[in-house]
Structure formats: structure tokens, C-alpha cells
């Protein structure tokens, strides 16, 4: 499968980046091809602004948004990899969704019912997160469910991605090396079996 | 009460801006003072990056973050006003939280228990949203609960704001002028009674 990975962590030495590397090495072993959109590396502009809105309303898509939409359209699978910040994605990735998943590209409103309809045709979506919180705390506080609803349900499935999954690696700051190695093995396997 | 309003909409002619105006006129009538942080107007940088992290880790706060933290600290009440984009805030406001509500300023981890503890002392918080979706659709899809958990529970209450409320004005694109007038009256009253 041809996969677009949208990746957002500011530190190339982070554990999140190690997860990206393990996952992509798994993808290669599994016979998949992929493209990584490293949002911090390209300093992606995440602010949907008045200029964007004026163009989009006039049926024109700003150039940098169109380039991202082409990457999305070329892929059969889409993967978001990022740390959990405040029960959600870093702003640079939230803004990638705000700008790239525009109406008419990622969804539309049905003319008869008025309800939204997803326009993406991807076979599979996956969100991979690292979180500082432990699994029990994250479930008790509702963090796990909030981010799942926002990204897996509220973005990927909302836009029509047929099958979407979610994996969170918890407690990544305080845990031990053995657990981190296990997490990396699991990330690699997620790639192999994509 | 002295109130900080963090506002994020790219269009000064938007209904969201009309809500801001009605709310602030209500605040004045209610005898409150306020400061509006208009994130699009000042082109706030929402991307917490490697430079920020290096400084924060070394115990230094980047200048533009410190300026925002001083605004937060001077206020007794904090209000977020923004449209709902993808069950959350526009990236420019998500990133304001990512960068400004840093560990040691907005929360810390308790040394004994390891659990997070809020550090903000504000008496009251409020999130005011406009949404294109209708109320029934938003509740059925989980949008209403997701944004409530993310911002009211996951940010304001998490950081120690004593009392926090949430008002969503639904269906703002398709509704009629009478409903919009009612919304503006309600926004003004929210200011008067803050």
C-alpha cells in the first residue's frame, strides 16, 4: 500500500521520532511504500487565515494547501504520528488538518439531507501517539477517549477513511528502556502488518 | 473582575467577532475590565519548537511566551472565544495553549504522587464557541462532548481554574437573523453576569 505519514514532533532526537523510524522500517519490510510529511522540518504554516478563506470561498485552493492535498490523494493509507499535547495534536498538525482537509476536498454537505459526507477514499488510517501520561491516568482523565474521538472519529472516519485505528504509547518519559524497546518493536510490527 | 479574552477567528467580519463584541460590551456594562488577545491580529506563532523546548528545559521562558504568561497572570478570569474547527480550536489557539501553558507555569507534577496539579488561580473560566453544525448533529457525533473535555476539562480545570463553563452557539452559518440576534443578546448577558 502507498502510505502518507504526517509527522509532528519538534525534536529529531525524540522518542516520537524513534517510533516514526521503527514504523517506517516496518512498512518497508512489509512491502509498502511511504512518504513522510515532517511538518516541523518544512515549517508548515498551520494558520488557516483570511487569505486562505477568500481563495477557498472563490473555489481556488492556495498553492501550499493544494500540494498537501495531492500528497493525500496519491496515498491509499494515511498515518498521523505525534505526541499528545493537551489531549490533542501539536498546533502544527491541528493546523495541517484545518487547512488541508477543506470542504469539497475532504468532505462535503449532502445537498438533500444537509449532513456531512466524507470524500476521502483511503482504505486505512492510523493514529500513533506518544504520551507522557500513564495509561490509567489517561483513561481516568478522559484523555484517551478525547483524542480518539477528535482524530480517529472526528477527522479520519468523518472524512470517509474506511478503517481507522489508534495506538498510544503511554508513559514514554518515565518508563524504562525495556518498555521503550517493546514500544519500538510494536511500532515496527504496525508498519509490517499495515 | 479583570478578564483575559483569547480570541481566534481570521475574519474580523465574522459572526464570531460579533459575539466577541457583544460579550465585551456586556463585560463593560457589568463593571468588569478586560484585555483581548486577538491571536490572528498579532500573528501569534503557535508552533512550540525545538528552540522553545531547549529554553524551557533550561528554566528560561522565551520572551513572547513570557509576555503571554504575564497577561494570564494579571487576569482573574480567562475566556476563550473561537469557532469549532474539527471538534477543536483553530491551530493558532491550540498552539497558544501548547506554548503559553507550560509546565511550571500552568501545571506541575506533584513530587510525591507524580500526578499533575494545576497552578492557575483564576476564579472563573469560560469557553465561547460558534459552530456550523446544528446542536443535535453536534451532540450525536460527539463533537460537543469532545470540545468540552478538551478545553473546559482538559485545559482550564486541569490547570486549576476554579469554575469553568462552556457555551456553544450552533448552526451559525445556516440559521436566521432572529436566532443570531438572540445569540448576541446571550453573549452580552454572559459578559454582564460574568
GROMACS .gro file of C-alpha atoms in nm:
model
  388
    1UNK     CA    1   0.000   0.000   0.000
    2UNK     CA    2   0.118   0.360  -0.063
    3UNK     CA    3   0.107   0.550   0.264
    4UNK     CA    4   0.128   0.916   0.362
    5UNK     CA    5   0.267   0.975   0.711
    6UNK     CA    6   0.204   1.316   0.865
    7UNK     CA    7   0.455   1.357   1.143
    8UNK     CA    8   0.479   1.635   1.402
    9UNK     CA    9   0.744   1.648   1.671
   10UNK     CA   10   0.990   1.936   1.707
   11UNK     CA   11   1.282   1.723   1.827
   12UNK     CA   12   1.452   1.482   1.580
   13UNK     CA   13   1.609   1.305   1.881
   14UNK     CA   14   1.271   1.240   2.043
   15UNK     CA   15   1.122   0.902   2.120
   16UNK     CA   16   0.839   1.003   1.888
   17UNK     CA   17   1.094   1.019   1.607
   18UNK     CA   18   1.226   0.675   1.704
   19UNK     CA   19   0.868   0.548   1.672
   20UNK     CA   20   0.850   0.703   1.324
   21UNK     CA   21   1.173   0.529   1.224
   22UNK     CA   22   1.060   0.191   1.359
   23UNK     CA   23   0.723   0.223   1.190
   24UNK     CA   24   0.870   0.318   0.850
   25UNK     CA   25   1.128   0.038   0.866
   26UNK     CA   26   0.836  -0.198   0.929
   27UNK     CA   27   0.647  -0.054   0.632
   28UNK     CA   28   0.944  -0.122   0.405
   29UNK     CA   29   0.976  -0.479   0.531
   30UNK     CA   30   0.605  -0.526   0.473
   31UNK     CA   31   0.644  -0.423   0.108
   32UNK     CA   32   0.469  -0.087   0.148
   33UNK     CA   33   0.586   0.246   0.011
   34UNK     CA   34   0.552   0.570   0.202
   35UNK     CA   35   0.609   0.942   0.206
   36UNK     CA   36   0.679   1.129   0.533
   37UNK     CA   37   0.542   1.479   0.570
   38UNK     CA   38   0.760   1.612   0.854
   39UNK     CA   39   0.566   1.928   0.944
   40UNK     CA   40   0.832   2.086   1.168
   41UNK     CA   41   1.109   2.012   0.917
   42UNK     CA   42   0.929   2.203   0.639
   43UNK     CA   43   0.796   2.470   0.882
   44UNK     CA   44   0.442   2.407   0.766
   45UNK     CA   45   0.215   2.711   0.817
   46UNK     CA   46  -0.075   2.586   1.031
   47UNK     CA   47  -0.288   2.904   1.042
   48UNK     CA   48  -0.592   2.898   0.817
   49UNK     CA   49  -0.623   3.272   0.756
   50UNK     CA   50  -0.837   3.529   0.578
   51UNK     CA   51  -0.641   3.491   0.255
   52UNK     CA   52  -0.699   3.115   0.254
   53UNK     CA   53  -1.069   3.158   0.326
   54UNK     CA   54  -1.114   3.416   0.050
   55UNK     CA   55  -0.950   3.184  -0.204
   56UNK     CA   56  -1.131   2.871  -0.087
   57UNK     CA   57  -1.467   3.051  -0.095
   58UNK     CA   58  -1.390   3.158  -0.453
   59UNK     CA   59  -1.319   2.794  -0.543
   60UNK     CA   60  -0.941   2.841  -0.560
   61UNK     CA   61  -0.705   2.641  -0.343
   62UNK     CA   62  -0.389   2.811  -0.208
   63UNK     CA   63  -0.076   2.658  -0.361
   64UNK     CA   64   0.073   2.510  -0.044
   65UNK     CA   65  -0.262   2.354   0.050
   66UNK     CA   66  -0.301   2.204  -0.298
   67UNK     CA   67   0.045   2.045  -0.274
   68UNK     CA   68  -0.059   1.875   0.051
   69UNK     CA   69  -0.392   1.764  -0.092
   70UNK     CA   70  -0.206   1.598  -0.379
   71UNK     CA   71   0.002   1.401  -0.131
   72UNK     CA   72  -0.317   1.294   0.046
   73UNK     CA   73  -0.485   1.194  -0.281
   74UNK     CA   74  -0.189   0.989  -0.402
   75UNK     CA   75  -0.193   0.772  -0.087
   76UNK     CA   76  -0.407   0.467  -0.011
   77UNK     CA   77  -0.337   0.487   0.361
   78UNK     CA   78  -0.286   0.783   0.593
   79UNK     CA   79  -0.099   0.783   0.923
   80UNK     CA   80  -0.070   1.062   1.182
   81UNK     CA   81   0.225   1.036   1.425
   82UNK     CA   82   0.257   1.289   1.706
   83UNK     CA   83   0.287   1.337   2.081
   84UNK     CA   84  -0.031   1.412   2.279
   85UNK     CA   85  -0.028   1.774   2.385
   86UNK     CA   86  -0.331   1.886   2.586
   87UNK     CA   87  -0.543   1.588   2.479
   88UNK     CA   88  -0.474   1.667   2.114
   89UNK     CA   89  -0.223   1.719   1.838
   90UNK     CA   90   0.052   1.984   1.835
   91UNK     CA   91  -0.084   2.300   1.672
   92UNK     CA   92   0.125   2.244   1.358
   93UNK     CA   93  -0.065   1.918   1.292
   94UNK     CA   94  -0.404   2.053   1.403
   95UNK     CA   95  -0.349   2.332   1.151
   96UNK     CA   96  -0.249   2.087   0.878
   97UNK     CA   97  -0.599   1.940   0.917
   98UNK     CA   98  -0.761   2.287   0.942
   99UNK     CA   99  -0.601   2.395   0.614
  100UNK     CA  100  -0.564   2.078   0.404
  101UNK     CA  101  -0.891   1.895   0.479
  102UNK     CA  102  -1.101   2.169   0.326
  103UNK     CA  103  -1.468   2.138   0.234
  104UNK     CA  104  -1.502   1.995  -0.114
  105UNK     CA  105  -1.176   1.804  -0.076
  106UNK     CA  106  -1.211   1.601   0.245
  107UNK     CA  107  -1.586   1.630   0.299
  108UNK     CA  108  -1.897   1.797   0.165
  109UNK     CA  109  -2.252   1.856   0.279
  110UNK     CA  110  -2.514   1.639   0.114
  111UNK     CA  111  -2.743   1.862  -0.091
  112UNK     CA  112  -3.059   1.681   0.016
  113UNK     CA  113  -3.000   1.596   0.381
  114UNK     CA  114  -2.757   1.874   0.478
  115UNK     CA  115  -2.544   1.617   0.662
  116UNK     CA  116  -2.168   1.594   0.609
  117UNK     CA  117  -2.029   1.322   0.379
  118UNK     CA  118  -1.664   1.212   0.374
  119UNK     CA  119  -1.482   1.240   0.041
  120UNK     CA  120  -1.156   1.059   0.120
  121UNK     CA  121  -1.117   0.713  -0.035
  122UNK     CA  122  -0.833   0.577   0.178
  123UNK     CA  123  -0.851   0.211   0.271
  124UNK     CA  124  -0.689   0.258   0.608
  125UNK     CA  125  -0.596   0.523   0.863
  126UNK     CA  126  -0.384   0.504   1.175
  127UNK     CA  127  -0.303   0.747   1.456
  128UNK     CA  128   0.014   0.672   1.654
  129UNK     CA  129   0.071   0.882   1.967
  130UNK     CA  130   0.328   0.906   2.240
  131UNK     CA  131   0.202   1.034   2.574
  132UNK     CA  132   0.375   1.141   2.893
  133UNK     CA  133   0.076   1.029   3.099
  134UNK     CA  134   0.039   0.672   3.217
  135UNK     CA  135  -0.240   0.459   3.068
  136UNK     CA  136  -0.457   0.455   3.382
  137UNK     CA  137  -0.432   0.830   3.439
  138UNK     CA  138  -0.504   0.898   3.071
  139UNK     CA  139  -0.813   0.680   3.076
  140UNK     CA  140  -0.937   0.818   3.407
  141UNK     CA  141  -0.898   1.179   3.294
  142UNK     CA  142  -1.069   1.107   2.960
  143UNK     CA  143  -0.759   1.198   2.758
  144UNK     CA  144  -0.757   0.867   2.570
  145UNK     CA  145  -1.117   0.897   2.462
  146UNK     CA  146  -1.092   1.267   2.379
  147UNK     CA  147  -0.804   1.227   2.138
  148UNK     CA  148  -0.961   0.916   1.987
  149UNK     CA  149  -1.286   1.100   1.920
  150UNK     CA  150  -1.111   1.408   1.784
  151UNK     CA  151  -0.873   1.238   1.540
  152UNK     CA  152  -0.990   0.887   1.462
  153UNK     CA  153  -1.366   0.957   1.464
  154UNK     CA  154  -1.372   1.334   1.411
  155UNK     CA  155  -1.118   1.356   1.130
  156UNK     CA  156  -1.029   1.022   0.965
  157UNK     CA  157  -1.364   0.841   0.977
  158UNK     CA  158  -1.559   1.167   0.934
  159UNK     CA  159  -1.375   1.218   0.605
  160UNK     CA  160  -1.451   0.868   0.480
  161UNK     CA  161  -1.135   0.670   0.562
  162UNK     CA  162  -1.278   0.319   0.561
  163UNK     CA  163  -1.095   0.166   0.856
  164UNK     CA  164  -0.908   0.365   1.121
  165UNK     CA  165  -0.710   0.257   1.426
  166UNK     CA  166  -0.537   0.422   1.717
  167UNK     CA  167  -0.227   0.324   1.913
  168UNK     CA  168  -0.099   0.525   2.211
  169UNK     CA  169   0.238   0.455   2.369
  170UNK     CA  170   0.195   0.578   2.727
  171UNK     CA  171   0.431   0.697   2.995
  172UNK     CA  172   0.717   0.745   2.747
  173UNK     CA  173   0.909   0.991   2.967
  174UNK     CA  174   0.917   0.795   3.290
  175UNK     CA  175   0.920   0.437   3.166
  176UNK     CA  176   1.224   0.207   3.140
  177UNK     CA  177   1.433   0.107   2.839
  178UNK     CA  178   1.277  -0.238   2.820
  179UNK     CA  179   0.930  -0.090   2.773
  180UNK     CA  180   1.065   0.156   2.516
  181UNK     CA  181   1.219  -0.131   2.320
  182UNK     CA  182   0.886  -0.313   2.333
  183UNK     CA  183   0.712   0.001   2.205
  184UNK     CA  184   0.958   0.026   1.914
  185UNK     CA  185   0.904  -0.342   1.826
  186UNK     CA  186   0.530  -0.281   1.828
  187UNK     CA  187   0.568   0.027   1.605
  188UNK     CA  188   0.771  -0.178   1.359
  189UNK     CA  189   0.511  -0.453   1.356
  190UNK     CA  190   0.237  -0.195   1.293
  191UNK     CA  191   0.429  -0.100   0.980
  192UNK     CA  192   0.489  -0.457   0.864
  193UNK     CA  193   0.123  -0.551   0.909
  194UNK     CA  194  -0.025  -0.227   0.775
  195UNK     CA  195  -1.322   4.115   3.763
  196UNK     CA  196  -1.019   4.158   3.533
  197UNK     CA  197  -1.056   3.924   3.238
  198UNK     CA  198  -0.825   3.799   2.965
  199UNK     CA  199  -1.004   3.704   2.643
  200UNK     CA  200  -0.811   3.488   2.399
  201UNK     CA  201  -0.980   3.524   2.063
  202UNK     CA  202  -0.913   3.335   1.740
  203UNK     CA  203  -1.102   3.395   1.419
  204UNK     CA  204  -0.933   3.503   1.095
  205UNK     CA  205  -1.221   3.721   0.973
  206UNK     CA  206  -1.298   4.050   1.156
  207UNK     CA  207  -1.640   4.049   0.983
  208UNK     CA  208  -1.729   3.705   1.117
  209UNK     CA  209  -2.021   3.625   1.346
  210UNK     CA  210  -1.758   3.504   1.591
  211UNK     CA  211  -1.624   3.860   1.604
  212UNK     CA  212  -1.976   3.993   1.660
  213UNK     CA  213  -2.000   3.754   1.957
  214UNK     CA  214  -1.672   3.895   2.091
  215UNK     CA  215  -1.806   4.250   2.060
  216UNK     CA  216  -2.136   4.166   2.231
  217UNK     CA  217  -1.955   3.982   2.510
  218UNK     CA  218  -1.708   4.265   2.576
  219UNK     CA  219  -1.983   4.528   2.572
  220UNK     CA  220  -2.160   4.316   2.833
  221UNK     CA  221  -1.841   4.294   3.040
  222UNK     CA  222  -1.813   4.675   3.043
  223UNK     CA  223  -2.175   4.712   3.147
  224UNK     CA  224  -2.119   4.459   3.421
  225UNK     CA  225  -1.831   4.667   3.558
  226UNK     CA  226  -1.558   4.426   3.452
  227UNK     CA  227  -1.232   4.518   3.281
  228UNK     CA  228  -1.079   4.309   3.008
  229UNK     CA  229  -0.793   4.263   2.765
  230UNK     CA  230  -0.846   4.095   2.426
  231UNK     CA  231  -0.565   3.882   2.289
  232UNK     CA  232  -0.659   3.868   1.919
  233UNK     CA  233  -0.428   3.590   1.802
  234UNK     CA  234  -0.476   3.640   1.426
  235UNK     CA  235  -0.435   4.018   1.457
  236UNK     CA  236  -0.092   3.982   1.620
  237UNK     CA  237   0.002   3.679   1.405
  238UNK     CA  238   0.078   3.474   1.714
  239UNK     CA  239   0.328   3.195   1.646
  240UNK     CA  240   0.152   2.873   1.756
  241UNK     CA  241   0.435   2.623   1.697
  242UNK     CA  242   0.612   2.506   2.011
  243UNK     CA  243   0.951   2.427   1.860
  244UNK     CA  244   1.293   2.294   1.945
  245UNK     CA  245   1.419   2.639   2.046
  246UNK     CA  246   1.129   2.681   2.289
  247UNK     CA  247   1.183   2.335   2.436
  248UNK     CA  248   1.556   2.391   2.485
  249UNK     CA  249   1.490   2.718   2.670
  250UNK     CA  250   1.203   2.582   2.878
  251UNK     CA  251   1.408   2.277   2.977
  252UNK     CA  252   1.687   2.511   3.088
  253UNK     CA  253   1.437   2.702   3.302
  254UNK     CA  254   1.422   3.002   3.067
  255UNK     CA  255   1.097   3.118   2.912
  256UNK     CA  256   1.103   3.255   2.553
  257UNK     CA  257   1.018   3.627   2.550
  258UNK     CA  258   0.690   3.605   2.356
  259UNK     CA  259   0.566   3.321   2.580
  260UNK     CA  260   0.657   3.520   2.893
  261UNK     CA  261   0.459   3.820   2.765
  262UNK     CA  262   0.152   3.598   2.726
  263UNK     CA  263   0.201   3.437   3.066
  264UNK     CA  264   0.206   3.783   3.224
  265UNK     CA  265  -0.131   3.858   3.062
  266UNK     CA  266  -0.267   3.531   3.201
  267UNK     CA  267  -0.129   3.601   3.548
  268UNK     CA  268  -0.271   3.955   3.563
  269UNK     CA  269  -0.626   3.825   3.499
  270UNK     CA  270  -0.876   3.684   3.747
  271UNK     CA  271  -1.089   3.532   3.473
  272UNK     CA  272  -0.996   3.372   3.140
  273UNK     CA  273  -1.219   3.339   2.834
  274UNK     CA  274  -1.152   3.154   2.508
  275UNK     CA  275  -1.361   3.261   2.208
  276UNK     CA  276  -1.327   3.072   1.880
  277UNK     CA  277  -1.511   2.876   1.612
  278UNK     CA  278  -1.514   2.497   1.636
  279UNK     CA  279  -1.287   2.354   1.369
  280UNK     CA  280  -1.263   1.974   1.363
  281UNK     CA  281  -1.405   1.933   1.716
  282UNK     CA  282  -1.141   2.173   1.849
  283UNK     CA  283  -0.981   2.515   1.841
  284UNK     CA  284  -0.815   2.672   1.537
  285UNK     CA  285  -0.445   2.579   1.538
  286UNK     CA  286  -0.343   2.933   1.635
  287UNK     CA  287  -0.533   2.894   1.965
  288UNK     CA  288  -0.434   2.532   2.021
  289UNK     CA  289  -0.074   2.650   1.985
  290UNK     CA  290  -0.128   2.938   2.224
  291UNK     CA  291  -0.209   2.672   2.486
  292UNK     CA  292   0.079   2.446   2.373
  293UNK     CA  293   0.329   2.730   2.417
  294UNK     CA  294   0.191   2.952   2.696
  295UNK     CA  295   0.057   2.692   2.942
  296UNK     CA  296   0.398   2.543   3.003
  297UNK     CA  297   0.487   2.308   3.287
  298UNK     CA  298   0.582   2.509   3.595
  299UNK     CA  299   0.353   2.793   3.489
  300UNK     CA  300   0.011   2.636   3.430
  301UNK     CA  301   0.065   2.298   3.599
  302UNK     CA  302   0.328   2.084   3.767
  303UNK     CA  303   0.367   1.724   3.869
  304UNK     CA  304   0.332   1.658   4.240
  305UNK     CA  305   0.667   1.534   4.371
  306UNK     CA  306   0.514   1.264   4.588
  307UNK     CA  307   0.226   1.128   4.384
  308UNK     CA  308   0.351   1.207   4.032
  309UNK     CA  309   0.004   1.335   3.943
  310UNK     CA  310  -0.047   1.671   3.769
  311UNK     CA  311  -0.153   1.972   3.976
  312UNK     CA  312  -0.299   2.293   3.830
  313UNK     CA  313  -0.114   2.615   3.907
  314UNK     CA  314  -0.357   2.876   3.773
  315UNK     CA  315  -0.551   3.072   4.036
  316UNK     CA  316  -0.829   3.216   3.820
  317UNK     CA  317  -1.172   3.235   3.977
  318UNK     CA  318  -1.357   3.167   3.655
  319UNK     CA  319  -1.308   3.039   3.303
  320UNK     CA  320  -1.539   3.038   3.003
  321UNK     CA  321  -1.522   2.891   2.654
  322UNK     CA  322  -1.750   3.053   2.394
  323UNK     CA  323  -1.773   2.875   2.059
  324UNK     CA  324  -1.954   2.923   1.732
  325UNK     CA  325  -2.025   2.606   1.534
  326UNK     CA  326  -2.152   2.544   1.184
  327UNK     CA  327  -2.311   2.218   1.297
  328UNK     CA  328  -2.659   2.207   1.446
  329UNK     CA  329  -2.694   2.116   1.813
  330UNK     CA  330  -2.845   1.771   1.753
  331UNK     CA  331  -2.582   1.671   1.497
  332UNK     CA  332  -2.304   1.800   1.720
  333UNK     CA  333  -2.429   1.603   2.017
  334UNK     CA  334  -2.491   1.288   1.814
  335UNK     CA  335  -2.143   1.296   1.659
  336UNK     CA  336  -1.979   1.360   1.998
  337UNK     CA  337  -1.842   1.700   1.890
  338UNK     CA  338  -1.997   1.882   2.183
  339UNK     CA  339  -1.851   1.648   2.441
  340UNK     CA  340  -1.512   1.626   2.271
  341UNK     CA  341  -1.450   2.000   2.271
  342UNK     CA  342  -1.585   2.031   2.625
  343UNK     CA  343  -1.347   1.765   2.750
  344UNK     CA  344  -1.052   1.907   2.560
  345UNK     CA  345  -1.085   2.272   2.662
  346UNK     CA  346  -1.301   2.305   2.972
  347UNK     CA  347  -1.183   1.988   3.148
  348UNK     CA  348  -0.852   1.922   2.973
  349UNK     CA  349  -0.713   2.277   2.984
  350UNK     CA  350  -0.898   2.518   3.216
  351UNK     CA  351  -0.994   2.285   3.501
  352UNK     CA  352  -0.677   2.078   3.459
  353UNK     CA  353  -0.476   2.396   3.522
  354UNK     CA  354  -0.669   2.486   3.835
  355UNK     CA  355  -0.928   2.739   3.713
  356UNK     CA  356  -1.184   2.708   3.990
  357UNK     CA  357  -1.507   2.726   3.793
  358UNK     CA  358  -1.532   2.682   3.417
  359UNK     CA  359  -1.829   2.697   3.180
  360UNK     CA  360  -1.894   2.637   2.814
  361UNK     CA  361  -2.137   2.799   2.571
  362UNK     CA  362  -2.169   2.688   2.209
  363UNK     CA  363  -2.373   2.886   1.957
  364UNK     CA  364  -2.476   2.625   1.699
  365UNK     CA  365  -2.574   2.638   1.336
  366UNK     CA  366  -2.440   2.992   1.292
  367UNK     CA  367  -2.400   2.965   0.914
  368UNK     CA  368  -2.746   2.838   0.823
  369UNK     CA  369  -2.960   2.995   1.093
  370UNK     CA  370  -3.178   3.307   1.061
  371UNK     CA  371  -3.120   3.664   1.176
  372UNK     CA  372  -3.358   3.632   1.468
  373UNK     CA  373  -3.156   3.344   1.615
  374UNK     CA  374  -2.834   3.535   1.556
  375UNK     CA  375  -2.975   3.834   1.744
  376UNK     CA  376  -3.072   3.605   2.029
  377UNK     CA  377  -2.718   3.463   2.033
  378UNK     CA  378  -2.572   3.814   2.051
  379UNK     CA  379  -2.805   3.906   2.338
  380UNK     CA  380  -2.696   3.593   2.519
  381UNK     CA  381  -2.327   3.673   2.460
  382UNK     CA  382  -2.381   4.021   2.602
  383UNK     CA  383  -2.557   3.879   2.907
  384UNK     CA  384  -2.268   3.633   2.960
  385UNK     CA  385  -2.042   3.940   2.985
  386UNK     CA  386  -2.271   4.134   3.218
  387UNK     CA  387  -2.311   3.839   3.453
  388UNK     CA  388  -1.951   3.719   3.440
   0.00000   0.00000   0.00000
